[in-house]
PDB file of C-alpha atoms in Angstrom:
ATOM      1  CA  VAL A   1      72.781  98.716 105.244  1.00  0.00           C
ATOM      2  CA  THR A   2      72.163  99.430 101.533  1.00  0.00           C
ATOM      3  CA  GLN A   3      69.722 101.489  99.770  1.00  0.00           C
ATOM      4  CA  ASN A   4      68.718  98.998  97.094  1.00  0.00           C
ATOM      5  CA  ALA A   5      71.290  96.202  96.777  1.00  0.00           C
ATOM      6  CA  LEU A   6      70.393  93.918  99.588  1.00  0.00           C
ATOM      7  CA  GLN A   7      66.656  94.713  99.468  1.00  0.00           C
ATOM      8  CA  LYS A   8      66.393  93.296  96.139  1.00  0.00           C
ATOM      9  CA  ARG A   9      67.962  90.037  97.458  1.00  0.00           C
ATOM     10  CA  TYR A  10      66.315  90.022 100.683  1.00  0.00           C
ATOM     11  CA  PRO A  11      62.820  91.961  99.959  1.00  0.00           C
ATOM     12  CA  PRO A  12      61.144  93.327 103.193  1.00  0.00           C
ATOM     13  CA  VAL A  13      57.757  91.890 103.378  1.00  0.00           C
ATOM     14  CA  GLU A  14      54.854  93.677 105.067  1.00  0.00           C
ATOM     15  CA  SER A  15      57.175  96.194 106.707  1.00  0.00           C
ATOM     16  CA  ILE A  16      55.841  98.969 108.886  1.00  0.00           C
ATOM     17  CA  LYS A  17      59.058 100.987 107.890  1.00  0.00           C
ATOM     18  CA  THR A  18      62.403 100.486 106.258  1.00  0.00           C
ATOM     19  CA  ILE A  19      65.540 102.528 106.422  1.00  0.00           C
ATOM     20  CA  HIS A  20      69.120 102.079 105.231  1.00  0.00           C
ATOM     21  CA  ALA A  21      71.615 102.852 108.011  1.00  0.00           C
ATOM     22  CA  SER A  22      75.200 101.742 107.913  1.00  0.00           C
ATOM     23  CA  SER A  23      77.324 100.925 111.148  1.00  0.00           C
ATOM     24  CA  ILE A  24      79.838 103.279 110.120  1.00  0.00           C
ATOM     25  CA  LYS A  25      80.988 105.965 112.481  1.00  0.00           C
ATOM     26  CA  LEU A  26      81.793 108.865 110.231  1.00  0.00           C
ATOM     27  CA  ASN A  27      82.212 112.477 111.315  1.00  0.00           C
ATOM     28  CA  GLU A  28      83.176 115.641 109.709  1.00  0.00           C
ATOM     29  CA  ASP A  29      86.787 115.656 111.154  1.00  0.00           C
ATOM     30  CA  PHE A  30      87.531 112.485 109.255  1.00  0.00           C
ATOM     31  CA  PHE A  31      87.102 113.951 105.735  1.00  0.00           C
ATOM     32  CA  PHE A  32      90.124 115.042 103.622  1.00  0.00           C
ATOM     33  CA  HIS A  33      89.740 117.389 100.982  1.00  0.00           C
ATOM     34  CA  ASP A  34      93.173 118.312 100.022  1.00  0.00           C
ATOM     35  CA  LYS A  35      94.141 115.012  97.820  1.00  0.00           C
ATOM     36  CA  VAL A  36      96.826 115.658  95.373  1.00  0.00           C
ATOM     37  CA  PHE A  37      96.902 114.035  91.925  1.00  0.00           C
ATOM     38  CA  ASN A  38      99.820 114.053  89.542  1.00  0.00           C
ATOM     39  CA  ASN A  39     101.810 111.846  87.246  1.00  0.00           C
ATOM     40  CA  TYR A  40     103.406 110.303  90.245  1.00  0.00           C
ATOM     41  CA  SER A  41     100.176 109.259  91.736  1.00  0.00           C
ATOM     42  CA  MET A  42     100.650 105.321  91.578  1.00  0.00           C
ATOM     43  CA  ASP A  43      99.908 104.188  95.292  1.00  0.00           C
ATOM     44  CA  TRP A  44      97.064 101.811  95.827  1.00  0.00           C
ATOM     45  CA  VAL A  45      95.703 100.852  99.227  1.00  0.00           C
ATOM     46  CA  PHE A  46      93.518  97.789 100.182  1.00  0.00           C
ATOM     47  CA  VAL A  47      91.848  97.633 103.744  1.00  0.00           C
ATOM     48  CA  GLY A  48      90.273  94.483 104.789  1.00  0.00           C
ATOM     49  CA  THR A  49      90.888  91.103 106.696  1.00  0.00           C
ATOM     50  CA  LEU A  50      93.135  88.552 105.264  1.00  0.00           C
ATOM     51  CA  GLU A  51      91.607  85.885 107.477  1.00  0.00           C
ATOM     52  CA  GLN A  52      89.637  84.340 104.378  1.00  0.00           C
ATOM     53  CA  PHE A  53      89.316  85.427 100.747  1.00  0.00           C
ATOM     54  CA  GLN A  54      85.983  87.130 100.885  1.00  0.00           C
ATOM     55  CA  LYS A  55      87.505  90.552 100.076  1.00  0.00           C
ATOM     56  CA  ALA A  56      89.435  88.878  97.183  1.00  0.00           C
ATOM     57  CA  PRO A  57      93.060  89.745  98.082  1.00  0.00           C
ATOM     58  CA  ASP A  58      94.326  86.834  95.733  1.00  0.00           C
ATOM     59  CA  VAL A  59      92.408  88.256  92.901  1.00  0.00           C
ATOM     60  CA  LEU A  60      93.928  91.666  93.565  1.00  0.00           C
ATOM     61  CA  LEU A  61      97.550  90.337  93.618  1.00  0.00           C
ATOM     62  CA  LYS A  62      96.935  88.925  90.038  1.00  0.00           C
ATOM     63  CA  ALA A  63      95.301  92.107  88.864  1.00  0.00           C
ATOM     64  CA  PHE A  64      98.261  94.095  90.324  1.00  0.00           C
ATOM     65  CA  ARG A  65     100.812  91.963  88.364  1.00  0.00           C
ATOM     66  CA  LEU A  66      99.203  93.473  85.131  1.00  0.00           C
ATOM     67  CA  VAL A  67      99.064  96.869  86.638  1.00  0.00           C
ATOM     68  CA  VAL A  68     102.608  96.781  87.193  1.00  0.00           C
ATOM     69  CA  ASN A  69     103.413  95.657  83.844  1.00  0.00           C
ATOM     70  CA  LYS A  70     102.089  99.069  82.598  1.00  0.00           C
ATOM     71  CA  PHE A  71     103.362 101.229  85.626  1.00  0.00           C
ATOM     72  CA  PRO A  72     106.295  99.540  87.144  1.00  0.00           C
ATOM     73  CA  LYS A  73     106.580 102.126  90.107  1.00  0.00           C
ATOM     74  CA  ALA A  74     103.016 101.464  91.000  1.00  0.00           C
ATOM     75  CA  LYS A  75     102.838 100.286  94.912  1.00  0.00           C
ATOM     76  CA  LEU A  76     100.073  98.487  96.785  1.00  0.00           C
ATOM     77  CA  SER A  77      99.695  98.488 100.633  1.00  0.00           C
ATOM     78  CA  PHE A  78      97.640  95.627 102.260  1.00  0.00           C
ATOM     79  CA  ILE A  79      96.148  97.130 105.456  1.00  0.00           C
ATOM     80  CA  GLY A  80      94.686  94.156 107.479  1.00  0.00           C
ATOM     81  CA  ASP A  81      95.867  90.717 108.827  1.00  0.00           C
ATOM     82  CA  GLY A  82      94.856  87.120 109.108  1.00  0.00           C
ATOM     83  CA  ARG A  83      95.648  83.478 108.570  1.00  0.00           C
ATOM     84  CA  GLU A  84      95.910  83.889 104.810  1.00  0.00           C
ATOM     85  CA  ARG A  85      98.686  86.572 105.083  1.00  0.00           C
ATOM     86  CA  ALA A  86     101.549  84.032 104.850  1.00  0.00           C
ATOM     87  CA  GLY A  87     100.116  82.432 101.618  1.00  0.00           C
ATOM     88  CA  LEU A  88      99.476  85.990 100.096  1.00  0.00           C
ATOM     89  CA  GLU A  89     102.980  87.005 100.782  1.00  0.00           C
ATOM     90  CA  LYS A  90     104.222  83.857  99.168  1.00  0.00           C
ATOM     91  CA  MET A  91     101.846  84.524  96.199  1.00  0.00           C
ATOM     92  CA  SER A  92     103.110  88.109  95.860  1.00  0.00           C
ATOM     93  CA  LYS A  93     106.706  86.758  95.693  1.00  0.00           C
ATOM     94  CA  ASN A  94     105.955  84.219  93.114  1.00  0.00           C
ATOM     95  CA  LEU A  95     104.324  86.966  90.787  1.00  0.00           C
ATOM     96  CA  GLY A  96     107.521  89.027  91.280  1.00  0.00           C
ATOM     97  CA  LEU A  97     105.818  91.759  93.345  1.00  0.00           C
ATOM     98  CA  GLU A  98     108.228  92.133  96.252  1.00  0.00           C
ATOM     99  CA  LYS A  99     109.187  95.619  95.479  1.00  0.00           C
ATOM    100  CA  ASN A 100     105.602  96.593  94.821  1.00  0.00           C
ATOM    101  CA  VAL A 101     103.510  95.213  97.372  1.00  0.00           C
ATOM    102  CA  ASN A 102     103.544  95.978 101.097  1.00  0.00           C
ATOM    103  CA  PHE A 103     101.683  93.899 103.667  1.00  0.00           C
ATOM    104  CA  GLN A 104     101.287  96.407 106.688  1.00  0.00           C
ATOM    105  CA  GLY A 105      99.368  94.191 108.847  1.00  0.00           C
ATOM    106  CA  LYS A 106      96.647  95.151 111.241  1.00  0.00           C
ATOM    107  CA  VAL A 107      96.620  98.968 112.439  1.00  0.00           C
ATOM    108  CA  SER A 108      95.870  99.962 115.882  1.00  0.00           C
ATOM    109  CA  SER A 109      93.227 102.672 115.433  1.00  0.00           C
ATOM    110  CA  PRO A 110      91.003 104.195 112.880  1.00  0.00           C
ATOM    111  CA  GLU A 111      93.283 107.438 112.923  1.00  0.00           C
ATOM    112  CA  GLN A 112      96.096 105.292 111.302  1.00  0.00           C
ATOM    113  CA  VAL A 113      93.710 103.768 108.864  1.00  0.00           C
ATOM    114  CA  ARG A 114      92.956 107.350 107.764  1.00  0.00           C
ATOM    115  CA  GLU A 115      96.467 108.246 107.523  1.00  0.00           C
ATOM    116  CA  HIS A 116      97.066 105.379 105.216  1.00  0.00           C
ATOM    117  CA  LEU A 117      94.024 106.533 103.172  1.00  0.00           C
ATOM    118  CA  ILE A 118      95.124 110.268 103.152  1.00  0.00           C
ATOM    119  CA  HIS A 119      98.380 109.311 101.639  1.00  0.00           C
ATOM    120  CA  SER A 120      97.172 107.047  99.036  1.00  0.00           C
ATOM    121  CA  PRO A 121      95.446 108.560  95.846  1.00  0.00           C
ATOM    122  CA  PHE A 122      93.876 105.090  94.933  1.00  0.00           C
ATOM    123  CA  PHE A 123      91.880 102.515  97.044  1.00  0.00           C
ATOM    124  CA  VAL A 124      90.760  99.099  95.803  1.00  0.00           C
ATOM    125  CA  LEU A 125      88.275  96.364  97.111  1.00  0.00           C
ATOM    126  CA  PRO A 126      87.502  93.508  94.626  1.00  0.00           C
ATOM    127  CA  SER A 127      85.181  91.543  97.065  1.00  0.00           C
ATOM    128  CA  ARG A 128      83.557  88.556  96.447  1.00  0.00           C
ATOM    129  CA  GLY A 129      80.663  89.171  98.853  1.00  0.00           C
ATOM    130  CA  GLU A 130      79.864  92.490 100.360  1.00  0.00           C
ATOM    131  CA  GLY A 131      76.961  94.415 102.251  1.00  0.00           C
ATOM    132  CA  LEU A 132      78.019  98.036 102.229  1.00  0.00           C
ATOM    133  CA  PRO A 133      81.912  98.215 102.905  1.00  0.00           C
ATOM    134  CA  ARG A 134      82.731 100.832 105.500  1.00  0.00           C
ATOM    135  CA  ALA A 135      86.323 100.749 104.221  1.00  0.00           C
ATOM    136  CA  MET A 136      85.230 102.107 100.920  1.00  0.00           C
ATOM    137  CA  ILE A 137      83.123 104.871 102.385  1.00  0.00           C
ATOM    138  CA  GLU A 138      85.975 105.850 104.741  1.00  0.00           C
ATOM    139  CA  ALA A 139      88.288 105.905 101.468  1.00  0.00           C
ATOM    140  CA  MET A 140      85.785 108.020  99.632  1.00  0.00           C
ATOM    141  CA  ALA A 141      85.557 110.476 102.616  1.00  0.00           C
ATOM    142  CA  CYS A 142      89.480 110.768 102.306  1.00  0.00           C
ATOM    143  CA  GLY A 143      89.161 111.513  98.639  1.00  0.00           C
ATOM    144  CA  CYS A 144      90.426 108.344  97.066  1.00  0.00           C
ATOM    145  CA  VAL A 145      89.634 107.295  93.583  1.00  0.00           C
ATOM    146  CA  CYS A 146      88.077 103.984  94.413  1.00  0.00           C
ATOM    147  CA  VAL A 147      87.943 100.623  92.238  1.00  0.00           C
ATOM    148  CA  GLY A 148      85.673  97.805  93.477  1.00  0.00           C
ATOM    149  CA  SER A 149      83.806  94.730  92.374  1.00  0.00           C
ATOM    150  CA  GLU A 150      80.282  94.340  91.009  1.00  0.00           C
ATOM    151  CA  ILE A 151      78.838  93.051  94.355  1.00  0.00           C
ATOM    152  CA  GLY A 152      76.388  94.329  97.063  1.00  0.00           C
ATOM    153  CA  GLY A 153      76.423  97.866  98.069  1.00  0.00           C
ATOM    154  CA  ILE A 154      79.661  98.765  96.213  1.00  0.00           C
ATOM    155  CA  GLN A 155      77.538  99.365  93.168  1.00  0.00           C
ATOM    156  CA  GLU A 156      75.773 102.150  95.100  1.00  0.00           C
ATOM    157  CA  LEU A 157      78.890 103.911  96.232  1.00  0.00           C
ATOM    158  CA  ILE A 158      80.915 104.225  93.074  1.00  0.00           C
ATOM    159  CA  GLU A 159      80.333 104.927  89.403  1.00  0.00           C
ATOM    160  CA  GLN A 160      80.109 101.942  86.912  1.00  0.00           C
ATOM    161  CA  ASP A 161      83.422 103.015  85.120  1.00  0.00           C
ATOM    162  CA  TRP A 162      85.204 101.695  88.270  1.00  0.00           C
ATOM    163  CA  ILE A 163      83.437  98.501  88.959  1.00  0.00           C
ATOM    164  CA  ALA A 164      84.911  95.526  87.976  1.00  0.00           C
ATOM    165  CA  LYS A 165      83.417  91.820  87.428  1.00  0.00           C
ATOM    166  CA  VAL A 166      83.699  89.627  90.449  1.00  0.00           C
ATOM    167  CA  ASN A 167      86.774  87.124  90.316  1.00  0.00           C
ATOM    168  CA  ASP A 168      87.879  88.700  87.122  1.00  0.00           C
ATOM    169  CA  HIS A 169      91.659  89.806  87.761  1.00  0.00           C
ATOM    170  CA  LYS A 170      91.901  91.097  84.188  1.00  0.00           C
ATOM    171  CA  ASP A 171      88.833  93.310  84.208  1.00  0.00           C
ATOM    172  CA  LEU A 172      90.056  94.559  87.749  1.00  0.00           C
ATOM    173  CA  ALA A 173      93.378  95.419  86.456  1.00  0.00           C
ATOM    174  CA  ASN A 174      91.748  97.343  83.466  1.00  0.00           C
ATOM    175  CA  LYS A 175      89.933  99.462  85.807  1.00  0.00           C
ATOM    176  CA  MET A 176      92.792 100.135  88.029  1.00  0.00           C
ATOM    177  CA  ILE A 177      94.866 101.046  84.895  1.00  0.00           C
ATOM    178  CA  LYS A 178      92.120 103.359  83.607  1.00  0.00           C
ATOM    179  CA  ALA A 179      91.887 104.905  87.008  1.00  0.00           C
ATOM    180  CA  MET A 180      95.611 105.848  86.715  1.00  0.00           C
ATOM    181  CA  ASP A 181      95.363 106.874  83.049  1.00  0.00           C
ATOM    182  CA  VAL A 182      92.678 109.403  83.088  1.00  0.00           C
ATOM    183  CA  GLY A 183      94.771 112.286  84.151  1.00  0.00           C
ATOM    184  CA  SER A 184      95.071 114.396  87.307  1.00  0.00           C
ATOM    185  CA  ALA A 185      92.149 116.734  86.426  1.00  0.00           C
ATOM    186  CA  LYS A 186      89.698 113.670  86.163  1.00  0.00           C
ATOM    187  CA  GLN A 187      91.114 112.153  89.144  1.00  0.00           C
ATOM    188  CA  LYS A 188      90.497 115.159  91.362  1.00  0.00           C
ATOM    189  CA  GLU A 189      86.867 115.431  89.915  1.00  0.00           C
ATOM    190  CA  ILE A 190      86.242 111.731  90.933  1.00  0.00           C
ATOM    191  CA  SER A 191      87.756 112.443  94.260  1.00  0.00           C
ATOM    192  CA  VAL A 192      85.683 115.303  94.956  1.00  0.00           C
ATOM    193  CA  ARG A 193      82.628 113.313  93.968  1.00  0.00           C
ATOM    194  CA  ASN A 194      83.338 110.536  96.084  1.00  0.00           C
ATOM    195  CA  ILE A 195      83.793 113.006  99.177  1.00  0.00           C
ATOM    196  CA  GLU A 196      80.338 114.210  98.512  1.00  0.00           C
ATOM    197  CA  GLU A 197      78.995 110.754  98.226  1.00  0.00           C
ATOM    198  CA  ALA A 198      80.519 109.839 101.485  1.00  0.00           C
ATOM    199  CA  LYS A 199      78.768 112.651 103.251  1.00  0.00           C
ATOM    200  CA  ALA A 200      75.429 110.664 103.079  1.00  0.00           C
ATOM    201  CA  TYR A 201      76.921 108.376 105.631  1.00  0.00           C
ATOM    202  CA  LEU A 202      77.800 111.081 108.394  1.00  0.00           C
ATOM    203  CA  SER A 203      76.637 109.939 111.700  1.00  0.00           C
ATOM    204  CA  PRO A 204      74.098 112.453 112.439  1.00  0.00           C
ATOM    205  CA  LEU A 205      72.155 111.681 109.294  1.00  0.00           C
ATOM    206  CA  LEU A 206      72.430 107.884 110.096  1.00  0.00           C
ATOM    207  CA  ASP A 207      71.163 108.504 113.749  1.00  0.00           C
ATOM    208  CA  ALA A 208      68.187 110.346 112.514  1.00  0.00           C
ATOM    209  CA  ARG A 209      67.100 107.441 110.264  1.00  0.00           C
ATOM    210  CA  ARG A 210      67.488 105.079 113.171  1.00  0.00           C
ATOM    211  CA  SER A 211      65.363 107.525 115.315  1.00  0.00           C
ATOM    212  CA  SER A 212      62.584 107.481 112.607  1.00  0.00           C
ATOM    213  CA  LEU A 213      62.581 103.897 112.692  1.00  0.00           C
ATOM    214  CA  TYR A 214      62.384 103.425 116.513  1.00  0.00           C
ATOM    215  CA  THR A 215      59.670 106.114 116.468  1.00  0.00           C
ATOM    216  CA  ALA A 216      57.573 104.205 113.809  1.00  0.00           C
ATOM    217  CA  LEU A 217      57.886 100.957 115.904  1.00  0.00           C
ATOM    218  CA  LYS A 218      56.885 102.719 119.080  1.00  0.00           C
ATOM    219  CA  GLU A 219      53.746 104.097 117.315  1.00  0.00           C
ATOM    220  CA  HIS A 220      52.971 100.792 116.079  1.00  0.00           C
ATOM    221  CA  MET A 221      53.339  98.976 119.409  1.00  0.00           C
ATOM    222  CA  GLU A 222      51.240 101.614 120.676  1.00  0.00           C
ATOM    223  CA  LYS A 223      48.367 101.066 118.274  1.00  0.00           C
ATOM    224  CA  VAL A 224      48.307  97.230 118.296  1.00  0.00           C
ATOM    225  CA  GLY A 225      49.184  97.126 122.121  1.00  0.00           C
TER     226      GLY A 225
END
């Protein structure tokens, strides 16, 4: 699914042909180009399972406590559900974040996820392990300024300025605060950049890559068969 990240970790050996093609289903009508940034742009959204801590929601809560220290009106919505949700809600309360953090639970459709992404200027995904996160690509397609961790394909999606060290809540908080501090003009610039990057994952482009792989395999089998 990645261009380079997973290939470095798991090098393809004696391959007939290699491609990179995410399983994301992304069409032109998913994109949102009218994101507005201003001094009141303080809402963050996280999209991911709360079944376990691979997406690092616990790290995010610790980081967000530091974000709220600087921006008391900042809000964070968790989109997703799982068995760790109750513990995370308790952790949020213990950190004094009841008024700033909202656990939305699992939404029923991609359209509802899109609605959350459209109305949030910022997206964050501080994963401990990752291939190529579809949620971040969708956030980019909706024009979100994205912050993520230094893991897997996240490093291929967003610029280094917005990448935090894995499991480092202070570094994550610094990156989030920086994203909020750069001003609306820079935020819009990042938004436009992310939209353009997300276009590389449109379904017709990925389908063409898959077709090229199938064709190469068919031709190879005909030669050796």
